[in-house]
PDB file of C-alpha atoms in Angstrom:
ATOM      1  CA  MET H   1      47.029 147.305 110.029  1.00 52.00           C
ATOM      2  CA  SER H   2      47.123 144.433 107.897  1.00 49.00           C
ATOM      3  CA  SER H   3      50.720 145.224 106.456  1.00 53.00           C
ATOM      4  CA  ILE H   4      52.001 145.625 110.272  1.00 51.00           C
ATOM      5  CA  VAL H   5      50.720 142.724 110.814  1.00 42.00           C
ATOM      6  CA  ALA H   6      52.645 141.109 107.827  1.00 45.00           C
ATOM      7  CA  ARG H   7      55.591 142.790 109.012  1.00 50.00           C
ATOM      8  CA  ILE H   8      55.672 141.373 111.938  1.00 44.00           C
ATOM      9  CA  SER H   9      54.984 138.054 110.634  1.00 40.00           C
ATOM     10  CA  LYS H  10      57.638 138.708 108.546  1.00 43.00           C
ATOM     11  CA  VAL H  11      59.975 138.975 111.486  1.00 39.00           C
ATOM     12  CA  ILE H  12      58.622 136.337 113.687  1.00 39.00           C
ATOM     13  CA  VAL H  13      59.975 133.910 110.117  1.00 35.00           C
ATOM     14  CA  ILE H  14      62.786 135.087 110.188  1.00 37.00           C
ATOM     15  CA  LEU H  15      63.560 135.412 113.860  1.00 39.00           C
ATOM     16  CA  LEU H  16      61.906 131.580 114.095  1.00 36.00           C
ATOM     17  CA  PHE H  17      64.622 130.697 110.773  1.00 37.00           C
ATOM     18  CA  VAL H  18      67.717 131.809 112.684  1.00 37.00           C
ATOM     19  CA  TYR H  19      66.834 130.014 116.044  1.00 37.00           C
ATOM     20  CA  VAL H  20      66.046 126.524 114.486  1.00 36.00           C
ATOM     21  CA  SER H  21      69.608 127.103 112.525  1.00 38.00           C
ATOM     22  CA  THR H  22      71.204 128.412 114.997  1.00 38.00           C
ATOM     23  CA  ALA H  23      70.554 124.954 117.474  1.00 38.00           C
ATOM     24  CA  PHE H  24      70.907 122.449 114.302  1.00 40.00           C
ATOM     25  CA  CYS H  25      74.137 123.745 113.405  1.00 43.00           C
ATOM     26  CA  GLY H  26      75.440 123.474 116.848  1.00 48.00           C
ATOM     27  CA  GLU H  27      73.884 122.253 119.898  1.00 62.00           C
ATOM     28  CA  ASN H  28      71.775 119.498 117.903  1.00 86.00           C
ATOM     29  CA  ILE H  29      74.746 118.167 116.226  1.00 96.00           C
ATOM     30  CA  PHE H  30      75.712 114.996 117.804  1.00 98.00           C
ATOM     31  CA  PHE H  31      80.348 115.586 118.147  1.00 98.00           C
ATOM     32  CA  VAL H  32      82.581 112.809 118.263  1.00 98.00           C
ATOM     33  CA  ALA H  33      86.193 113.855 118.901  1.00 98.00           C
ATOM     34  CA  ASP H  34      88.606 111.021 117.254  1.00 98.00           C
ATOM     35  CA  ASP H  35      92.343 110.363 116.515  1.00 95.00           C
ATOM     36  CA  MET H  36      94.144 111.726 113.306  1.00 94.00           C
ATOM     37  CA  ASP H  37      96.859 109.146 113.545  1.00 86.00           C
ATOM     38  CA  ALA H  38      95.198 105.689 113.726  1.00 88.00           C
ATOM     39  CA  ALA H  39      94.775 104.749 109.991  1.00 87.00           C
ATOM     40  CA  PRO H  40      93.255 102.579 109.137  1.00 92.00           C
ATOM     41  CA  TYR H  41      90.305 103.014 111.400  1.00 94.00           C
ATOM     42  CA  VAL H  42      90.556 106.973 111.838  1.00 96.00           C
ATOM     43  CA  PHE H  43      92.705 109.352 110.503  1.00 94.00           C
ATOM     44  CA  ALA H  44      92.919 112.312 108.895  1.00 95.00           C
ATOM     45  CA  ASN H  45      93.141 112.478 105.134  1.00 94.00           C
ATOM     46  CA  SER H  46      94.849 114.509 102.570  1.00 92.00           C
ATOM     47  CA  GLU H  47      91.861 117.297 102.781  1.00 94.00           C
ATOM     48  CA  ASN H  48      92.112 117.099 106.559  1.00 93.00           C
ATOM     49  CA  ARG H  49      89.122 115.390 106.644  1.00 96.00           C
ATOM     50  CA  PRO H  50      88.460 112.544 108.855  1.00 97.00           C
ATOM     51  CA  ASP H  51      88.647 108.889 107.054  1.00 97.00           C
ATOM     52  CA  GLY H  52      88.350 104.994 107.929  1.00 97.00           C
ATOM     53  CA  ILE H  53      86.642 102.349 109.372  1.00 97.00           C
ATOM     54  CA  PHE H  54      85.440 104.180 112.130  1.00 98.00           C
ATOM     55  CA  TYR H  55      84.500 107.313 110.614  1.00 98.00           C
ATOM     56  CA  ASP H  56      82.874 105.232 107.956  1.00 98.00           C
ATOM     57  CA  ILE H  57      80.677 102.699 110.139  1.00 98.00           C
ATOM     58  CA  VAL H  58      79.656 105.705 112.510  1.00 98.00           C
ATOM     59  CA  GLU H  59      78.934 107.837 109.491  1.00 98.00           C
ATOM     60  CA  LEU H  60      76.685 105.466 107.958  1.00 98.00           C
ATOM     61  CA  ALA H  61      75.107 104.740 111.997  1.00 98.00           C
ATOM     62  CA  PHE H  62      74.097 108.060 111.840  1.00 98.00           C
ATOM     63  CA  LYS H  63      72.896 108.513 108.444  1.00 98.00           C
ATOM     64  CA  ARG H  64      70.781 105.454 109.438  1.00 98.00           C
ATOM     65  CA  MET H  65      68.945 106.760 112.285  1.00 97.00           C
ATOM     66  CA  GLY H  66      69.072 110.208 110.988  1.00 97.00           C
ATOM     67  CA  ILE H  67      70.906 112.538 113.523  1.00 97.00           C
ATOM     68  CA  PRO H  68      73.038 115.161 112.265  1.00 97.00           C
ATOM     69  CA  LEU H  69      77.078 114.083 113.243  1.00 98.00           C
ATOM     70  CA  LYS H  70      79.892 116.158 112.996  1.00 98.00           C
ATOM     71  CA  TYR H  71      83.197 114.207 112.956  1.00 98.00           C
ATOM     72  CA  GLU H  72      85.946 115.391 113.605  1.00 98.00           C
ATOM     73  CA  VAL H  73      89.706 113.957 113.833  1.00 98.00           C
ATOM     74  CA  TYR H  74      92.797 115.793 115.972  1.00 97.00           C
ATOM     75  CA  PRO H  75      95.790 114.500 117.980  1.00 93.00           C
ATOM     76  CA  TRP H  76      94.114 112.030 120.148  1.00 93.00           C
ATOM     77  CA  THR H  77      94.796 114.101 123.548  1.00 92.00           C
ATOM     78  CA  ARG H  78      93.212 116.719 122.272  1.00 96.00           C
ATOM     79  CA  ALA H  79      90.646 114.805 121.221  1.00 97.00           C
ATOM     80  CA  GLN H  80      90.196 113.294 124.873  1.00 96.00           C
ATOM     81  CA  MET H  81      90.687 116.901 126.177  1.00 97.00           C
ATOM     82  CA  LEU H  82      87.649 118.223 123.449  1.00 98.00           C
ATOM     83  CA  VAL H  83      85.335 115.505 125.131  1.00 98.00           C
ATOM     84  CA  LYS H  84      86.341 116.100 128.833  1.00 97.00           C
ATOM     85  CA  THR H  85      85.826 120.197 128.508  1.00 97.00           C
ATOM     86  CA  LYS H  86      82.676 119.201 126.802  1.00 97.00           C
ATOM     87  CA  LYS H  87      83.155 120.593 123.568  1.00 97.00           C
ATOM     88  CA  ALA H  88      82.230 117.191 121.803  1.00 98.00           C
ATOM     89  CA  ASP H  89      80.109 114.529 122.901  1.00 98.00           C
ATOM     90  CA  ALA H  90      81.444 111.482 122.541  1.00 98.00           C
ATOM     91  CA  LEU H  91      85.015 109.617 121.731  1.00 98.00           C
ATOM     92  CA  ILE H  92      85.188 106.226 120.029  1.00 97.00           C
ATOM     93  CA  THR H  93      87.647 103.905 122.131  1.00 95.00           C
ATOM     94  CA  ILE H  94      88.210 101.386 124.888  1.00 92.00           C
ATOM     95  CA  PRO H  95      85.916 101.595 127.769  1.00 93.00           C
ATOM     96  CA  THR H  96      88.621 102.506 130.612  1.00 89.00           C
ATOM     97  CA  GLN H  97      87.580 102.502 134.157  1.00 90.00           C
ATOM     98  CA  ARG H  98      89.114 106.243 134.267  1.00 91.00           C
ATOM     99  CA  ARG H  99      86.539 106.994 130.721  1.00 95.00           C
ATOM    100  CA  LEU H 100      83.824 105.132 132.338  1.00 96.00           C
ATOM    101  CA  LYS H 101      83.893 107.633 135.279  1.00 97.00           C
ATOM    102  CA  TYR H 102      82.560 110.423 132.258  1.00 97.00           C
ATOM    103  CA  LEU H 103      81.281 108.471 129.500  1.00 98.00           C
ATOM    104  CA  GLU H 104      78.676 106.066 128.281  1.00 98.00           C
ATOM    105  CA  PRO H 105      79.845 102.954 126.498  1.00 98.00           C
ATOM    106  CA  SER H 106      77.645 101.863 123.545  1.00 98.00           C
ATOM    107  CA  GLN H 107      76.585  98.045 124.284  1.00 98.00           C
ATOM    108  CA  GLU H 108      78.062  96.971 120.751  1.00 98.00           C
ATOM    109  CA  PRO H 109      81.052  97.654 119.684  1.00 97.00           C
ATOM    110  CA  VAL H 110      81.848  99.548 116.295  1.00 97.00           C
ATOM    111  CA  PHE H 111      85.067  97.290 115.992  1.00 96.00           C
ATOM    112  CA  VAL H 112      87.223  94.573 117.475  1.00 94.00           C
ATOM    113  CA  MET H 113      91.069  94.409 117.153  1.00 91.00           C
ATOM    114  CA  LYS H 114      93.131  91.582 117.307  1.00 90.00           C
ATOM    115  CA  TYR H 115      96.577  92.957 118.488  1.00 94.00           C
ATOM    116  CA  LYS H 116     100.469  90.992 117.957  1.00 96.00           C
ATOM    117  CA  ILE H 117     103.568  92.351 119.555  1.00 98.00           C
ATOM    118  CA  PHE H 118     105.943  93.926 117.088  1.00 98.00           C
ATOM    119  CA  THR H 119     109.418  93.523 117.398  1.00 98.00           C
ATOM    120  CA  GLN H 120     112.804  93.563 115.322  1.00 97.00           C
ATOM    121  CA  LEU H 121     114.079  90.384 114.032  1.00 96.00           C
ATOM    122  CA  ASP H 122     117.723  90.869 114.972  1.00 95.00           C
ATOM    123  CA  ASN H 123     116.922  91.874 118.293  1.00 96.00           C
ATOM    124  CA  PRO H 124     118.927  89.931 120.591  1.00 96.00           C
ATOM    125  CA  LYS H 125     116.086  89.153 122.848  1.00 97.00           C
ATOM    126  CA  ILE H 126     113.893  87.316 120.146  1.00 97.00           C
ATOM    127  CA  ASP H 127     113.808  84.200 121.574  1.00 97.00           C
ATOM    128  CA  GLN H 128     112.646  85.201 124.771  1.00 97.00           C
ATOM    129  CA  ILE H 129     109.807  87.553 122.840  1.00 97.00           C
ATOM    130  CA  ARG H 130     108.987  84.870 120.901  1.00 97.00           C
ATOM    131  CA  SER H 131     108.350  82.533 124.342  1.00 96.00           C
ATOM    132  CA  ILE H 132     106.312  85.740 125.415  1.00 97.00           C
ATOM    133  CA  LYS H 133     102.865  83.522 126.695  1.00 96.00           C
ATOM    134  CA  SER H 134     101.307  85.953 129.286  1.00 96.00           C
ATOM    135  CA  LEU H 135     101.653  90.051 130.060  1.00 95.00           C
ATOM    136  CA  SER H 136     103.844  89.300 133.243  1.00 95.00           C
ATOM    137  CA  ASP H 137     106.264  87.810 130.858  1.00 96.00           C
ATOM    138  CA  LEU H 138     107.240  91.648 129.312  1.00 96.00           C
ATOM    139  CA  LYS H 139     109.005  92.189 132.385  1.00 94.00           C
ATOM    140  CA  GLY H 140     112.480  93.336 131.785  1.00 93.00           C
ATOM    141  CA  PHE H 141     111.464  93.982 128.394  1.00 96.00           C
ATOM    142  CA  LYS H 142     111.546  97.267 126.574  1.00 96.00           C
ATOM    143  CA  ILE H 143     107.977  97.709 125.629  1.00 98.00           C
ATOM    144  CA  LEU H 144     107.421 101.453 123.270  1.00 98.00           C
ATOM    145  CA  ASP H 145     103.212 102.554 123.172  1.00 97.00           C
ATOM    146  CA  TYR H 146     101.982 105.979 122.703  1.00 93.00           C
ATOM    147  CA  ILE H 147      99.936 108.213 124.902  1.00 90.00           C
ATOM    148  CA  GLY H 148      96.579 108.008 124.929  1.00 83.00           C
ATOM    149  CA  ASP H 149      96.529 104.444 124.007  1.00 88.00           C
ATOM    150  CA  GLY H 150      93.700 103.399 126.462  1.00 83.00           C
ATOM    151  CA  TRP H 151      94.259  99.529 126.714  1.00 87.00           C
ATOM    152  CA  ALA H 152      98.130  99.856 127.446  1.00 92.00           C
ATOM    153  CA  GLU H 153      97.857 102.519 130.387  1.00 89.00           C
ATOM    154  CA  LYS H 154      95.157 100.106 131.602  1.00 85.00           C
ATOM    155  CA  ASN H 155      97.379  96.796 131.118  1.00 91.00           C
ATOM    156  CA  LEU H 156     100.987  98.092 130.693  1.00 93.00           C
ATOM    157  CA  SER H 157     101.430 100.940 132.966  1.00 88.00           C
ATOM    158  CA  GLN H 158     103.315  98.955 135.808  1.00 91.00           C
ATOM    159  CA  TYR H 159     106.088  97.795 133.333  1.00 92.00           C
ATOM    160  CA  ASP H 160     108.947  99.826 131.541  1.00 87.00           C
ATOM    161  CA  VAL H 161     106.513 101.537 128.300  1.00 95.00           C
ATOM    162  CA  GLN H 162     108.463 104.605 126.886  1.00 95.00           C
ATOM    163  CA  TRP H 163     105.797 106.872 126.096  1.00 96.00           C
ATOM    164  CA  SER H 164     105.605 108.645 122.613  1.00 94.00           C
ATOM    165  CA  PRO H 165     103.373 111.262 120.964  1.00 91.00           C
ATOM    166  CA  ASN H 166     101.397 108.878 118.337  1.00 89.00           C
ATOM    167  CA  LEU H 167     101.874 105.703 116.337  1.00 90.00           C
ATOM    168  CA  THR H 168     104.044 107.029 114.216  1.00 91.00           C
ATOM    169  CA  SER H 169     106.813 108.038 116.279  1.00 93.00           C
ATOM    170  CA  VAL H 170     106.353 104.774 118.052  1.00 96.00           C
ATOM    171  CA  CYS H 171     106.860 103.047 114.626  1.00 95.00           C
ATOM    172  CA  LYS H 172     109.982 104.812 113.780  1.00 94.00           C
ATOM    173  CA  MET H 173     111.117 104.191 117.164  1.00 95.00           C
ATOM    174  CA  LEU H 174     110.971 100.396 117.108  1.00 96.00           C
ATOM    175  CA  ALA H 175     112.836 100.731 113.536  1.00 94.00           C
ATOM    176  CA  ALA H 176     115.386 102.483 114.963  1.00 93.00           C
ATOM    177  CA  HIS H 177     115.183  99.839 117.919  1.00 95.00           C
ATOM    178  CA  ARG H 178     114.899 102.382 120.543  1.00 95.00           C
ATOM    179  CA  GLY H 179     112.890  99.547 122.617  1.00 96.00           C
ATOM    180  CA  ASP H 180     112.073  96.135 122.053  1.00 97.00           C
ATOM    181  CA  VAL H 181     108.316  95.383 121.821  1.00 98.00           C
ATOM    182  CA  PHE H 182     105.313  97.140 120.828  1.00 98.00           C
ATOM    183  CA  VAL H 183     102.050  95.713 121.620  1.00 97.00           C
ATOM    184  CA  GLN H 184      99.241  96.918 119.166  1.00 94.00           C
ATOM    185  CA  ASP H 185      96.522  95.725 116.419  1.00 92.00           C
ATOM    186  CA  GLU H 186      98.344  94.613 113.608  1.00 90.00           C
ATOM    187  CA  PHE H 187      96.613  96.228 110.500  1.00 89.00           C
ATOM    188  CA  MET H 188      96.756  99.293 112.407  1.00 88.00           C
ATOM    189  CA  VAL H 189     100.949  99.201 112.940  1.00 92.00           C
ATOM    190  CA  LEU H 190     101.259  97.783 109.021  1.00 88.00           C
ATOM    191  CA  ASN H 191      99.233 100.602 108.226  1.00 86.00           C
ATOM    192  CA  THR H 192     101.179 102.501 109.524  1.00 89.00           C
ATOM    193  CA  ILE H 193     104.565 101.187 108.430  1.00 90.00           C
ATOM    194  CA  LYS H 194     103.496 101.607 104.949  1.00 86.00           C
ATOM    195  CA  ASN H 195     102.917 105.252 105.126  1.00 84.00           C
ATOM    196  CA  ILE H 196     106.057 106.087 106.784  1.00 89.00           C
ATOM    197  CA  ARG H 197     107.888 104.012 103.810  1.00 87.00           C
ATOM    198  CA  LYS H 198     106.073 106.786 101.444  1.00 83.00           C
ATOM    199  CA  THR H 199     106.356 110.171 103.143  1.00 80.00           C
ATOM    200  CA  GLU H 200     109.359 109.863 105.262  1.00 72.00           C
ATOM    201  CA  VAL H 201     113.594 109.192 105.061  1.00 63.00           C
ATOM    202  CA  VAL H 202     113.522 105.898 107.105  1.00 58.00           C
ATOM    203  CA  LYS H 203     115.856 103.093 106.030  1.00 58.00           C
ATOM    204  CA  ASN H 204     114.075 100.310 104.388  1.00 59.00           C
ATOM    205  CA  SER H 205     116.072  97.756 105.730  1.00 68.00           C
ATOM    206  CA  ASP H 206     115.364  99.166 109.573  1.00 86.00           C
ATOM    207  CA  LEU H 207     111.667  98.702 108.677  1.00 90.00           C
ATOM    208  CA  ASP H 208     111.939  95.400 107.305  1.00 90.00           C
ATOM    209  CA  HIS H 209     113.476  94.072 110.468  1.00 92.00           C
ATOM    210  CA  ILE H 210     110.502  94.532 112.028  1.00 95.00           C
ATOM    211  CA  ILE H 211     108.181  91.588 112.460  1.00 96.00           C
ATOM    212  CA  SER H 212     104.544  90.405 114.402  1.00 96.00           C
ATOM    213  CA  ILE H 213     104.220  87.450 116.621  1.00 96.00           C
ATOM    214  CA  ASP H 214     101.494  86.298 118.404  1.00 94.00           C
ATOM    215  CA  ALA H 215     100.736  88.406 121.560  1.00 96.00           C
ATOM    216  CA  PRO H 216      98.369  86.825 124.677  1.00 95.00           C
ATOM    217  CA  VAL H 217      95.879  89.272 124.387  1.00 92.00           C
ATOM    218  CA  SER H 218      92.245  89.153 124.202  1.00 90.00           C
ATOM    219  CA  PRO H 219      90.158  91.031 120.981  1.00 90.00           C
ATOM    220  CA  ILE H 220      90.226  94.715 121.760  1.00 88.00           C
ATOM    221  CA  GLN H 221      86.676  96.117 121.322  1.00 94.00           C
ATOM    222  CA  PHE H 222      86.304  99.766 120.280  1.00 95.00           C
ATOM    223  CA  HIS H 223      82.585 101.428 121.206  1.00 98.00           C
ATOM    224  CA  LEU H 224      81.298 104.853 121.146  1.00 98.00           C
ATOM    225  CA  LEU H 225      81.433 106.507 124.479  1.00 98.00           C
ATOM    226  CA  ILE H 226      79.118 109.744 125.092  1.00 98.00           C
ATOM    227  CA  ARG H 227      79.461 111.663 128.037  1.00 98.00           C
ATOM    228  CA  LYS H 228      76.818 111.290 130.444  1.00 98.00           C
ATOM    229  CA  ASP H 229      76.295 115.031 130.965  1.00 97.00           C
ATOM    230  CA  SER H 230      75.739 115.201 126.936  1.00 98.00           C
ATOM    231  CA  GLN H 231      72.287 115.768 125.620  1.00 96.00           C
ATOM    232  CA  PHE H 232      73.158 112.597 123.420  1.00 97.00           C
ATOM    233  CA  ARG H 233      73.352 109.975 126.121  1.00 96.00           C
ATOM    234  CA  ASP H 234      70.034 108.526 125.515  1.00 96.00           C
ATOM    235  CA  LEU H 235      70.981 107.657 122.301  1.00 96.00           C
ATOM    236  CA  ILE H 236      73.194 104.603 122.836  1.00 98.00           C
ATOM    237  CA  PRO H 237      70.157 101.778 122.749  1.00 98.00           C
ATOM    238  CA  ALA H 238      69.424 103.215 118.935  1.00 98.00           C
ATOM    239  CA  PHE H 239      73.185 103.006 118.295  1.00 98.00           C
ATOM    240  CA  ASP H 240      73.184  99.434 119.246  1.00 98.00           C
ATOM    241  CA  ASP H 241      69.953  99.149 117.287  1.00 98.00           C
ATOM    242  CA  THR H 242      71.875 100.156 114.498  1.00 98.00           C
ATOM    243  CA  ILE H 243      75.053  98.254 114.688  1.00 98.00           C
ATOM    244  CA  ARG H 244      73.246  95.225 115.471  1.00 98.00           C
ATOM    245  CA  SER H 245      71.923  95.451 112.076  1.00 98.00           C
ATOM    246  CA  MET H 246      74.528  96.800 110.184  1.00 98.00           C
ATOM    247  CA  ARG H 247      76.397  93.911 111.378  1.00 97.00           C
ATOM    248  CA  ASP H 248      73.492  91.192 110.690  1.00 98.00           C
ATOM    249  CA  GLU H 249      73.623  93.523 106.995  1.00 98.00           C
ATOM    250  CA  GLY H 250      77.037  92.777 106.437  1.00 97.00           C
ATOM    251  CA  GLU H 251      77.726  96.143 106.213  1.00 98.00           C
ATOM    252  CA  LEU H 252      80.332  96.286 108.862  1.00 97.00           C
ATOM    253  CA  GLU H 253      82.379  93.359 106.978  1.00 95.00           C
ATOM    254  CA  LYS H 254      82.084  95.525 103.766  1.00 97.00           C
ATOM    255  CA  ILE H 255      83.710  98.734 105.560  1.00 97.00           C
ATOM    256  CA  LYS H 256      86.475  97.079 106.815  1.00 93.00           C
ATOM    257  CA  ASP H 257      87.018  95.027 103.845  1.00 92.00           C
ATOM    258  CA  LYS H 258      87.249  98.002 102.054  1.00 93.00           C
ATOM    259  CA  TRP H 259      90.043  99.345 104.114  1.00 91.00           C
ATOM    260  CA  ILE H 260      91.734  96.128 105.142  1.00 83.00           C
ATOM    261  CA  ASN H 261      91.157  93.745 102.034  1.00 71.00           C
TER     262      ASN H 261
END
């Protein structure tokens, strides 16, 4: 009898181990899907793993909270689709009206970006571009941007925008004088141009002509946006507390300096 009980106990232990392991590796891991082409904020490194400011901040925050994290990067449109189809829990992006229909935002921003207007020094309309004082002044210019840029979709869609697949393609189009202006975060664009110089055959003279001027845009806040039907929706207050602590302790500034300065 004791041997039978022992065998049954072993089977139960094995089944429990399998169940717990499966749960831990699947449903109970918070899954962030993000952009693979938005350096230095988030991108796919040489090993096709996530890297950058957003990744470092979120990884440290979840480590402090003691919550298992899965963070993967994809083309931005696919990352958004993974969340929409309930295959991932969250995005790190701008809380637009459309996104807030199915996503719950953190109160604390993960990062705050400052935008610039990018154009060409030899653009025939350069004097007009330098005189831009509000977004309405963009009317009449050919604007470049990329599909999935929530800020641009919200603020520029009423103007003449040519949408491209990603940030890299926008920068190459701007270098080739295929548009007048691109309104975007300064560090993201400069980092993208640097990488184009390293990896692709583009005339350096064209890239050298790209300049930035101040944009009439308030700082842009990027938040953690969790699906409203995700089992992890209730962790937002803990995430906010963690981000506040990291900011007070100087951790957020250290991470930014690592990638930008």
